[in-house]
């Protein structure tokens, strides 16, 4: 349920179109490995293996290892084994409603990144009822691979947007900078809270306003608390991360949202070459120290 676009500049149209087509094909290859909703994917094979070892590609092993790093950093707030809980929710408006507490409680018994065991390129879930969902990090990872591919093929200026995960390719000596908007939470698409002026980096936003449902006038959004199984209430409406690695930015946007403003910003300030803009539920900004210093 995302729209992805790639724009290439400073290149003959025929060559640019070929690179764009090849880049989308590469993205599809990764989706076919990493999506839990594709039955032939490596993630689906792990999830349906009933606790047995599954051999996966280098890329899948790399991404799961990176995910576990953020699970450890966040003390389990970021956890790709949240899948049994996310499977209970439908935030796409198809008759969605708040889930029953007993359903959530049962699903939570099978959430825990400690269930993931890795031996080289072999992965297993020690709890056969556990399952993996890479939705909080895979788009960033795929974006990094797409950018790497485009650079290898001579692209010098481009914008990659994978469902809102933005990656920029731009020569260091060229102005003006790219302008990347931060969405005003709960406003119409295109209404901006502010703009970032950037080059050759990645911008990722996690927010409560894209995928949500109302039940008895209460809003439930798709960023779930691993302790409760319900939407995390941390006083934030969105978290935007600026980082050279889109995979890291993707994981950090979710992690910082779940940690809340104080602990989330502390994590950002202790992460090299990373900046952030948080928007609170009162629509007030919180900036990391590099905003309007290293980043305009």
Short mmCIF file of C-alpha atoms in Angstrom, two decimals:
data_model
loop_
_atom_site.label_atom_id
_atom_site.label_comp_id
_atom_site.label_asym_id
_atom_site.label_seq_id
_atom_site.Cartn_x
_atom_site.Cartn_y
_atom_site.Cartn_z
CA UNK A 1 0.00 0.00 0.00
CA UNK A 2 2.78 2.44 -0.85
CA UNK A 3 3.64 4.55 -3.88
CA UNK A 4 7.26 4.50 -4.97
CA UNK A 5 8.93 6.91 -7.39
CA UNK A 6 12.43 7.34 -8.77
CA UNK A 7 13.61 10.50 -10.54
CA UNK A 8 16.96 10.72 -12.34
CA UNK A 9 18.57 13.98 -13.47
CA UNK A 10 21.53 15.00 -15.63
CA UNK A 11 21.36 11.91 -17.86
CA UNK A 12 19.96 11.10 -21.34
CA UNK A 13 16.32 10.03 -21.01
CA UNK A 14 16.68 6.58 -22.58
CA UNK A 15 19.59 5.66 -20.32
CA UNK A 16 17.84 7.08 -17.26
CA UNK A 17 14.65 5.13 -17.98
CA UNK A 18 16.62 1.88 -18.29
CA UNK A 19 18.33 2.48 -14.94
CA UNK A 20 15.00 3.33 -13.30
CA UNK A 21 13.41 0.14 -14.66
CA UNK A 22 16.37 -1.94 -13.47
CA UNK A 23 16.25 -0.28 -10.04
CA UNK A 24 12.56 -1.08 -9.61
CA UNK A 25 13.31 -4.65 -10.67
CA UNK A 26 15.99 -4.81 -7.97
CA UNK A 27 13.51 -3.49 -5.41
CA UNK A 28 11.07 -6.23 -6.42
CA UNK A 29 13.77 -8.87 -5.98
CA UNK A 30 14.33 -7.71 -2.41
CA UNK A 31 10.60 -7.51 -1.72
CA UNK A 32 10.29 -11.11 -2.88
CA UNK A 33 12.92 -12.10 -0.30
CA UNK A 34 11.83 -9.92 2.61
CA UNK A 35 8.04 -9.55 2.53
CA UNK A 36 6.13 -11.71 4.99
CA UNK A 37 3.02 -11.41 2.78
CA UNK A 38 4.71 -13.20 -0.16
CA UNK A 39 4.44 -16.93 0.52
CA UNK A 40 7.66 -17.79 -1.36
CA UNK A 41 9.81 -15.19 0.42
CA UNK A 42 12.66 -16.13 2.73
CA UNK A 43 10.84 -14.46 5.63
CA UNK A 44 7.70 -16.52 4.97
CA UNK A 45 9.81 -19.68 4.90
CA UNK A 46 11.27 -18.80 8.31
CA UNK A 47 7.81 -18.00 9.68
CA UNK A 48 6.32 -21.29 8.44
CA UNK A 49 9.28 -23.51 9.32
CA UNK A 50 7.84 -24.63 12.67
CA UNK A 51 11.08 -23.79 14.45
CA UNK A 52 13.40 -25.50 11.97
CA UNK A 53 16.54 -23.88 10.53
CA UNK A 54 16.11 -22.05 7.20
CA UNK A 55 19.02 -21.04 4.97
CA UNK A 56 18.65 -17.48 3.64
CA UNK A 57 20.54 -15.08 1.40
CA UNK A 58 23.33 -12.82 2.64
CA UNK A 59 20.99 -9.82 2.40
CA UNK A 60 18.24 -11.36 4.53
CA UNK A 61 20.76 -12.43 7.17
CA UNK A 62 22.31 -8.95 7.09
CA UNK A 63 18.94 -7.25 7.61
CA UNK A 64 17.85 -9.54 10.44
CA UNK A 65 21.19 -8.97 12.21
CA UNK A 66 20.72 -5.20 11.84
CA UNK A 67 17.19 -5.50 13.22
CA UNK A 68 18.47 -7.35 16.28
CA UNK A 69 20.95 -4.53 16.89
CA UNK A 70 18.06 -2.08 17.24
CA UNK A 71 16.12 -4.50 19.42
CA UNK A 72 19.06 -4.57 21.84
CA UNK A 73 19.54 -0.78 21.72
CA UNK A 74 15.86 -0.20 22.49
CA UNK A 75 15.49 -3.00 25.06
CA UNK A 76 12.95 -4.71 22.81
CA UNK A 77 10.85 -1.66 21.90
CA UNK A 78 11.88 -2.26 18.28
CA UNK A 79 11.18 -5.92 17.62
CA UNK A 80 10.66 -7.62 14.26
CA UNK A 81 8.89 -10.53 16.00
CA UNK A 82 5.89 -8.24 16.60
CA UNK A 83 4.27 -10.01 13.62
CA UNK A 84 1.78 -12.15 15.62
CA UNK A 85 0.34 -8.90 16.97
CA UNK A 86 0.40 -6.88 13.75
CA UNK A 87 -1.43 -9.77 12.06
CA UNK A 88 -4.40 -9.06 14.34
CA UNK A 89 -4.72 -5.43 13.24
CA UNK A 90 -5.88 -4.00 9.94
CA UNK A 91 -5.13 -0.31 9.58
CA UNK A 92 -6.22 -0.09 5.93
CA UNK A 93 -9.82 0.76 6.70
CA UNK A 94 -11.38 -2.60 5.83
CA UNK A 95 -13.90 -2.71 8.65
CA UNK A 96 -11.06 -2.34 11.14
CA UNK A 97 -11.69 -2.16 14.87
CA UNK A 98 -9.93 -2.36 18.19
CA UNK A 99 -8.74 -5.89 18.91
CA UNK A 100 -9.88 -7.91 21.91
CA UNK A 101 -7.54 -7.96 24.91
CA UNK A 102 -7.43 -11.77 25.08
CA UNK A 103 -6.37 -11.98 21.42
CA UNK A 104 -3.59 -9.45 22.01
CA UNK A 105 -2.43 -11.18 25.21
CA UNK A 106 -2.15 -14.55 23.44
CA UNK A 107 -0.21 -13.04 20.50
CA UNK A 108 2.18 -11.23 22.85
CA UNK A 109 3.31 -14.57 24.29
CA UNK A 110 5.10 -15.20 20.98
CA UNK A 111 6.77 -11.79 20.66
CA UNK A 112 10.44 -11.56 21.64
CA UNK A 113 13.50 -10.98 19.52
CA UNK A 114 15.33 -13.51 21.70
CA UNK A 115 13.39 -16.17 19.75
CA UNK A 116 15.52 -15.45 16.67
CA UNK A 117 18.58 -17.68 16.39
CA UNK A 118 21.24 -17.05 13.74
CA UNK A 119 24.07 -19.30 12.61
CA UNK A 120 25.75 -17.72 9.60
CA UNK A 121 23.08 -17.73 6.90
CA UNK A 122 20.82 -20.10 8.79
CA UNK A 123 17.97 -18.68 10.86
CA UNK A 124 15.33 -20.26 13.05
CA UNK A 125 12.62 -19.18 15.46
CA UNK A 126 12.92 -21.09 18.72
CA UNK A 127 9.20 -20.46 19.33
CA UNK A 128 7.37 -22.16 16.42
CA UNK A 129 4.46 -19.71 16.83
CA UNK A 130 6.73 -16.67 16.55
CA UNK A 131 7.03 -14.84 13.24
CA UNK A 132 9.01 -12.01 11.68
CA UNK A 133 7.74 -8.77 10.14
CA UNK A 134 10.42 -6.49 8.63
CA UNK A 135 7.99 -3.65 7.95
CA UNK A 136 9.87 -1.28 10.28
CA UNK A 137 13.20 -1.53 8.45
CA UNK A 138 12.96 -3.27 5.06
CA UNK A 139 12.07 -0.20 2.95
CA UNK A 140 15.14 1.62 4.22
CA UNK A 141 17.34 -1.38 3.54
CA UNK A 142 15.94 -1.78 0.02
CA UNK A 143 16.40 1.95 -0.56
CA UNK A 144 20.08 1.69 0.34
CA UNK A 145 20.53 -1.17 -2.11
CA UNK A 146 18.71 0.81 -4.82
CA UNK A 147 20.91 3.86 -4.25
CA UNK A 148 24.05 1.72 -4.33
CA UNK A 149 22.93 0.18 -7.63
CA UNK A 150 22.22 3.58 -9.19
CA UNK A 151 25.58 4.98 -8.15
CA UNK A 152 27.32 1.94 -9.66
CA UNK A 153 25.50 2.71 -12.92
CA UNK A 154 26.67 6.28 -13.21
CA UNK A 155 23.76 8.20 -11.69
CA UNK A 156 24.98 11.52 -10.27
CA UNK A 157 21.69 13.14 -9.25
CA UNK A 158 18.45 11.39 -8.26
CA UNK A 159 15.61 11.10 -5.79
CA UNK A 160 14.38 7.70 -4.64
CA UNK A 161 11.10 7.67 -2.72
CA UNK A 162 9.91 4.31 -1.45
CA UNK A 163 6.61 5.00 0.25
CA UNK A 164 8.01 8.09 1.95
CA UNK A 165 11.50 6.75 2.61
CA UNK A 166 13.52 9.36 0.73
CA UNK A 167 17.06 8.80 -0.55
CA UNK A 168 18.98 11.56 -2.31
CA UNK A 169 21.87 11.34 -4.74
CA UNK A 170 23.48 14.69 -5.39
CA UNK A 171 26.95 16.04 -6.22
CA UNK A 172 28.63 17.80 -3.33
CA UNK A 173 29.41 20.95 -5.32
CA UNK A 174 25.92 21.52 -6.73
CA UNK A 175 23.28 23.96 -5.48
CA UNK A 176 20.43 24.38 -4.83
CA UNK A 177 20.04 21.58 -2.32
CA UNK A 178 17.14 19.17 -2.48
CA UNK A 179 14.07 20.34 -0.55
CA UNK A 180 12.39 17.57 1.46
CA UNK A 181 9.11 18.33 3.18
CA UNK A 182 8.03 17.08 6.61
CA UNK A 183 4.30 16.36 6.57
CA UNK A 184 2.04 18.29 8.94
CA UNK A 185 0.50 15.45 11.01
CA UNK A 186 -3.17 14.79 10.22
CA UNK A 187 -3.23 17.46 7.48
CA UNK A 188 -3.90 16.84 3.80
CA UNK A 189 -0.99 15.38 1.85
CA UNK A 190 1.26 18.23 0.76
CA UNK A 191 0.59 20.43 3.80
CA UNK A 192 4.05 20.79 5.29
CA UNK A 193 5.23 21.30 8.85
CA UNK A 194 8.59 22.39 7.45
CA UNK A 195 11.31 21.71 4.89
CA UNK A 196 14.77 20.20 5.11
CA UNK A 197 17.46 21.29 2.64
CA UNK A 198 19.75 18.33 1.96
CA UNK A 199 21.98 16.44 -0.45
CA UNK A 200 23.23 12.88 -0.73
CA UNK A 201 21.49 11.51 2.36
CA UNK A 202 18.32 9.73 3.48
CA UNK A 203 15.18 11.01 5.23
CA UNK A 204 12.66 8.68 6.87
CA UNK A 205 9.52 9.59 8.82
CA UNK A 206 7.39 7.42 11.08
CA UNK A 207 4.06 8.92 12.10
CA UNK A 208 0.66 8.09 13.53
CA UNK A 209 -1.31 9.80 10.74
CA UNK A 210 -0.81 7.53 7.72
CA UNK A 211 -2.24 4.20 8.91
CA UNK A 212 -4.75 4.29 11.74
CA UNK A 213 -8.32 3.54 12.73
CA UNK A 214 -10.88 4.99 15.12
CA UNK A 215 -12.83 2.86 17.58
CA UNK A 216 -15.24 4.58 19.98
CA UNK A 217 -13.57 7.90 19.14
CA UNK A 218 -10.15 6.57 20.12
CA UNK A 219 -7.34 6.59 17.55
CA UNK A 220 -5.28 3.43 17.10
CA UNK A 221 -2.21 3.72 14.86
CA UNK A 222 0.13 1.12 13.36
CA UNK A 223 3.21 1.71 15.56
CA UNK A 224 2.60 -0.91 18.23
CA UNK A 225 4.01 -1.15 21.75
CA UNK A 226 5.65 -4.56 22.21
CA UNK A 227 4.60 -4.58 25.88
CA UNK A 228 0.88 -3.98 25.35
CA UNK A 229 0.19 -4.95 21.74
CA UNK A 230 -1.68 -1.69 21.28
CA UNK A 231 -0.66 1.60 19.66
CA UNK A 232 2.27 3.24 21.44
CA UNK A 233 1.34 6.44 23.28
CA UNK A 234 4.59 8.35 23.69
CA UNK A 235 3.44 11.94 23.21
CA UNK A 236 4.72 12.07 19.62
CA UNK A 237 2.92 12.38 16.30
CA UNK A 238 5.94 11.82 14.07
CA UNK A 239 9.67 11.22 14.03
CA UNK A 240 11.85 12.22 11.07
CA UNK A 241 15.41 10.89 10.87
CA UNK A 242 18.21 12.19 8.60
CA UNK A 243 21.02 9.68 8.09
CA UNK A 244 23.32 8.48 5.33
CA UNK A 245 21.91 4.96 5.88
CA UNK A 246 18.21 4.63 5.08
CA UNK A 247 18.03 1.26 6.87
CA UNK A 248 19.34 2.89 10.05
CA UNK A 249 17.01 5.87 9.56
CA UNK A 250 14.04 3.51 9.09
CA UNK A 251 14.81 1.58 12.27
CA UNK A 252 15.60 4.74 14.23
CA UNK A 253 12.37 6.48 13.24
CA UNK A 254 10.34 3.62 14.74
CA UNK A 255 12.70 3.11 17.68
CA UNK A 256 12.70 6.79 18.68
CA UNK A 257 8.93 7.01 18.37
CA UNK A 258 8.58 4.05 20.72
CA UNK A 259 11.17 5.41 23.17
CA UNK A 260 9.48 8.83 23.34
CA UNK A 261 10.92 12.31 23.03
CA UNK A 262 13.49 12.32 25.84
CA UNK A 263 15.04 8.87 25.39
CA UNK A 264 14.61 9.00 21.62
CA UNK A 265 16.49 12.29 21.27
CA UNK A 266 19.18 11.03 23.65
CA UNK A 267 19.69 8.08 21.28
CA UNK A 268 19.95 10.43 18.29
CA UNK A 269 22.52 12.65 20.01
CA UNK A 270 24.61 9.56 20.71
CA UNK A 271 24.41 8.29 17.11
CA UNK A 272 27.04 9.61 14.70
CA UNK A 273 26.03 11.57 11.58
CA UNK A 274 22.34 11.41 12.48
CA UNK A 275 19.83 14.20 13.06
CA UNK A 276 16.11 14.25 13.82
CA UNK A 277 12.94 16.31 13.98
CA UNK A 278 10.26 15.08 16.36
CA UNK A 279 6.72 16.52 16.27
CA UNK A 280 4.81 16.16 19.53
CA UNK A 281 1.12 15.42 19.89
CA UNK A 282 0.72 19.15 20.59
CA UNK A 283 2.22 19.82 17.14
CA UNK A 284 5.42 21.27 18.58
CA UNK A 285 8.87 20.48 17.14
CA UNK A 286 11.84 19.02 18.98
CA UNK A 287 15.12 19.30 17.06
CA UNK A 288 18.41 17.47 17.41
CA UNK A 289 21.49 19.62 17.89
CA UNK A 290 22.50 19.61 14.21
CA UNK A 291 19.25 21.05 12.85
CA UNK A 292 19.92 24.60 11.61
CA UNK A 293 23.62 23.96 12.18
CA UNK A 294 24.83 21.12 9.98
CA UNK A 295 21.36 20.84 8.38
CA UNK A 296 19.18 23.75 7.33
#
